[in-house]
PDB file of C-alpha atoms in Angstrom:
ATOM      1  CA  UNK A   1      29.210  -5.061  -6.214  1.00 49.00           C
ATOM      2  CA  UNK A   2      25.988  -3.684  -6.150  1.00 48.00           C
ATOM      3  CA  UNK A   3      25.574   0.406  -6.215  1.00 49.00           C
ATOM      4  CA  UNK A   4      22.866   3.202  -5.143  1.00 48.00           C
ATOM      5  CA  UNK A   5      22.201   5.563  -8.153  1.00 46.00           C
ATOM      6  CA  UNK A   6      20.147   8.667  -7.019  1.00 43.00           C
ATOM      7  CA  UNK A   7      17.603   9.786  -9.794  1.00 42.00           C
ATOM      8  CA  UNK A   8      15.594  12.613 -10.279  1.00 46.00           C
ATOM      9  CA  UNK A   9      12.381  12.699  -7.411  1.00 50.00           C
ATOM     10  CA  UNK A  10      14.203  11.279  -5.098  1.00 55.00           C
ATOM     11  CA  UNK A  11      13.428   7.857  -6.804  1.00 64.00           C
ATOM     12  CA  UNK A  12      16.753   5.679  -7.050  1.00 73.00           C
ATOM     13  CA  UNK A  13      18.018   2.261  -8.500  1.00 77.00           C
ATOM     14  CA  UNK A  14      19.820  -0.583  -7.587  1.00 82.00           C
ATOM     15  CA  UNK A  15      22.251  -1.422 -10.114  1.00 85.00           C
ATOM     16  CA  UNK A  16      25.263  -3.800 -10.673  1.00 88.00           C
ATOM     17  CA  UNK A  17      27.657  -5.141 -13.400  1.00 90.00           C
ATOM     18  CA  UNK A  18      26.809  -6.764 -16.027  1.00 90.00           C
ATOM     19  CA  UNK A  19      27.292 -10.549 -16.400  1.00 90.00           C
ATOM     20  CA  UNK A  20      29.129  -9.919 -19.127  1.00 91.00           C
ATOM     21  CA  UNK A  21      31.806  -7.555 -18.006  1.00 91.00           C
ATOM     22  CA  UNK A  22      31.736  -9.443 -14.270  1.00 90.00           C
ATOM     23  CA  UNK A  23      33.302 -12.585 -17.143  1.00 92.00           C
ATOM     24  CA  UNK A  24      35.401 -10.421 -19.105  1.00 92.00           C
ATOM     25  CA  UNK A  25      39.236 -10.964 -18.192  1.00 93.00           C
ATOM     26  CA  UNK A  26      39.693  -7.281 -18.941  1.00 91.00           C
ATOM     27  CA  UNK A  27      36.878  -6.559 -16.324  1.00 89.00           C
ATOM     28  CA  UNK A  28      39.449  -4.083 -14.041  1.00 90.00           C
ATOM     29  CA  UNK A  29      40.913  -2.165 -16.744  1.00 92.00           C
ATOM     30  CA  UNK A  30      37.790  -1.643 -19.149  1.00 90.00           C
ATOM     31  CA  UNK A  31      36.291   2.184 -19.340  1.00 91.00           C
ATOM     32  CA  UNK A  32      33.188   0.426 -21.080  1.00 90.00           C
ATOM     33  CA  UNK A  33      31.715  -1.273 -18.350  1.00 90.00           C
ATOM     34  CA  UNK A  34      27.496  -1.971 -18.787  1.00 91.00           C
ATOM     35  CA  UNK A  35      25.612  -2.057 -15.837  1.00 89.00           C
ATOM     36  CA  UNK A  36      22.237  -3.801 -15.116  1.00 88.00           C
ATOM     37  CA  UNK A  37      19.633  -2.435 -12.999  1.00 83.00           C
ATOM     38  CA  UNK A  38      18.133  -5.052  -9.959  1.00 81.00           C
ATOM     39  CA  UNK A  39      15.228  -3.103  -8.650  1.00 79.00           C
ATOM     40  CA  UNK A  40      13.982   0.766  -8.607  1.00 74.00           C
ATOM     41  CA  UNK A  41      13.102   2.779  -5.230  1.00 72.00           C
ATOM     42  CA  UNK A  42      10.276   4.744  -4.880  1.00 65.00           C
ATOM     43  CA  UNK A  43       9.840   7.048  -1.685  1.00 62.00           C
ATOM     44  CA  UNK A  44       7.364   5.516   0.801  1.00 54.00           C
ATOM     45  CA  UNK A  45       5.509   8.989   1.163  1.00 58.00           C
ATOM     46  CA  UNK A  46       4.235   9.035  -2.551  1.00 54.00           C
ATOM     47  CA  UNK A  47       3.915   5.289  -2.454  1.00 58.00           C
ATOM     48  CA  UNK A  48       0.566   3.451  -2.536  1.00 67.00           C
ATOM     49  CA  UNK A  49       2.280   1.065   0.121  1.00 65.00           C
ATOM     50  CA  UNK A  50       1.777   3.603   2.472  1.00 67.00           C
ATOM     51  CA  UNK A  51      -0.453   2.042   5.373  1.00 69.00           C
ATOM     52  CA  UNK A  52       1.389  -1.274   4.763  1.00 68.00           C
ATOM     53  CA  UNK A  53       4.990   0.939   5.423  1.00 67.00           C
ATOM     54  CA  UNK A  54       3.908   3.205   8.145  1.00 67.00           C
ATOM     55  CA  UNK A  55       3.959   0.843  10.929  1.00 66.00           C
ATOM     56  CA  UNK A  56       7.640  -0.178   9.962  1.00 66.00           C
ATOM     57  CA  UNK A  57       8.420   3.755  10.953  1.00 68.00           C
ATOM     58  CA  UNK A  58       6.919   3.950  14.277  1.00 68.00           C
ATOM     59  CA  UNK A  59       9.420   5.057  16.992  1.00 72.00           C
ATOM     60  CA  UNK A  60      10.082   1.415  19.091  1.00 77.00           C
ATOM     61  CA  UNK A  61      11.919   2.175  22.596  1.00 82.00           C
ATOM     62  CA  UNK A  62      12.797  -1.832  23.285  1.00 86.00           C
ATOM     63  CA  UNK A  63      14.046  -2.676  27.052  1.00 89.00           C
ATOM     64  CA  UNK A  64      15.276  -5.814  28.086  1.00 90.00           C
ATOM     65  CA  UNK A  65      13.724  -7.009  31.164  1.00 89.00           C
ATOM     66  CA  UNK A  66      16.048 -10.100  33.357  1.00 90.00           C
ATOM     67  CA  UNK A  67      13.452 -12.155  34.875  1.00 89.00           C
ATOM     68  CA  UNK A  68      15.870 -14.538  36.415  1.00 89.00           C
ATOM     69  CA  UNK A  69      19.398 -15.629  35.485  1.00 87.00           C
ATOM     70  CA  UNK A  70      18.427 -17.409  31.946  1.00 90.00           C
ATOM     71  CA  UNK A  71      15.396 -15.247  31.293  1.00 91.00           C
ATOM     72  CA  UNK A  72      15.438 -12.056  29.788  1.00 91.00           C
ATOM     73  CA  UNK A  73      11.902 -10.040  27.880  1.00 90.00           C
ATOM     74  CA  UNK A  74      12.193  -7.539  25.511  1.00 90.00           C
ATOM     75  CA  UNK A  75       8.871  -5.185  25.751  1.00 89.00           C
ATOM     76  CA  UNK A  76       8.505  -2.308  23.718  1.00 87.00           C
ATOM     77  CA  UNK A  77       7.602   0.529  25.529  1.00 87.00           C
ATOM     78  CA  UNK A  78       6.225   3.262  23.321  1.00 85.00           C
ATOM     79  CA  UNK A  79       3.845  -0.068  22.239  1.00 84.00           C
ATOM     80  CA  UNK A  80       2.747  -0.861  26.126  1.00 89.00           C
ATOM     81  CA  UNK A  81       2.273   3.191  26.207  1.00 88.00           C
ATOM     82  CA  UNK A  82       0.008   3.088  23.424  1.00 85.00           C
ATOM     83  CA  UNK A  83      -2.046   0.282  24.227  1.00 88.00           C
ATOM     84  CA  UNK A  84      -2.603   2.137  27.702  1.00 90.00           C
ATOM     85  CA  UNK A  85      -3.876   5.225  26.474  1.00 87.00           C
ATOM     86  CA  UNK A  86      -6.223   3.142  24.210  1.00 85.00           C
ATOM     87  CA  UNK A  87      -7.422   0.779  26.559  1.00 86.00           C
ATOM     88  CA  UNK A  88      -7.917   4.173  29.251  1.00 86.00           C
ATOM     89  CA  UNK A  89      -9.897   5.597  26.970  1.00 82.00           C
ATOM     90  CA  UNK A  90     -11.935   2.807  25.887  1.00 81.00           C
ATOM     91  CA  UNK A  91     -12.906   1.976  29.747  1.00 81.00           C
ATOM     92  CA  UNK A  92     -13.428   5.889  31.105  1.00 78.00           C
ATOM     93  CA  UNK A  93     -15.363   6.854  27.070  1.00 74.00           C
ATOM     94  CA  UNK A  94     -13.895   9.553  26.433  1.00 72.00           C
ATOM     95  CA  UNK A  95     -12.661  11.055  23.601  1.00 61.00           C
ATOM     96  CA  UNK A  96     -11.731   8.848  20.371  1.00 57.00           C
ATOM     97  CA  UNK A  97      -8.814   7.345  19.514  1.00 52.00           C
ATOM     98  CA  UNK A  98      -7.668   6.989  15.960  1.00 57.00           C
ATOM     99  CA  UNK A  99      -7.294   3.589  14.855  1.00 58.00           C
ATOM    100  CA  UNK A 100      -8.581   1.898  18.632  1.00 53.00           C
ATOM    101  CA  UNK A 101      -9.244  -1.851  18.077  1.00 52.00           C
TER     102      UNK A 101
END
């Protein structure tokens, strides 16, 4: 069973019983149980990971689109809205647009 711990800075750990107690046959009654930790968390905002993270947390607005009877396309629209302002801009010149490829 694996459990959230909640540390100080908002960092927190993954944790879980020890192999040893998980073997034990007194592994339900024990008030000694060890646990092991499996990874730490670290909050994305303080995190050097940042530009890799941030386009995990944009806002996605997915619609299914039926073609025909066996066809259906999922677009994103807050992407296709995006990519129209940026490709406006690019053609008219005005204005710059943060991160435009």
């Amino acid at each position: 069973m694996k459990k959230v711990n909640k540390m100080k800075n908002d960092f927190g750990s993954i944790s879980r019983l020890s192999e040893k107690c998980r073997k034990c046959p007194y592994v339900k009654t024990c008030n000694h149980k060890e646990m092991e930790a499996l990874a730490y968390l670290m909050p994305a905002t303080d995190s050097i990971l940042q530009p890799v993270i941030q386009p995990m947390m944009k806002k996605k607005d997915l619609r299914n689109i039926k073609i025909d009877e066996n066809t259906t396309v999922t677009i994103d629209l807050e992407g296709l809205k995006e990519q129209m302002k940026k490709d406006f801009y690019r053609k008219v010149g005005i204005g710059v647009i943060k991160n435009a490829s």
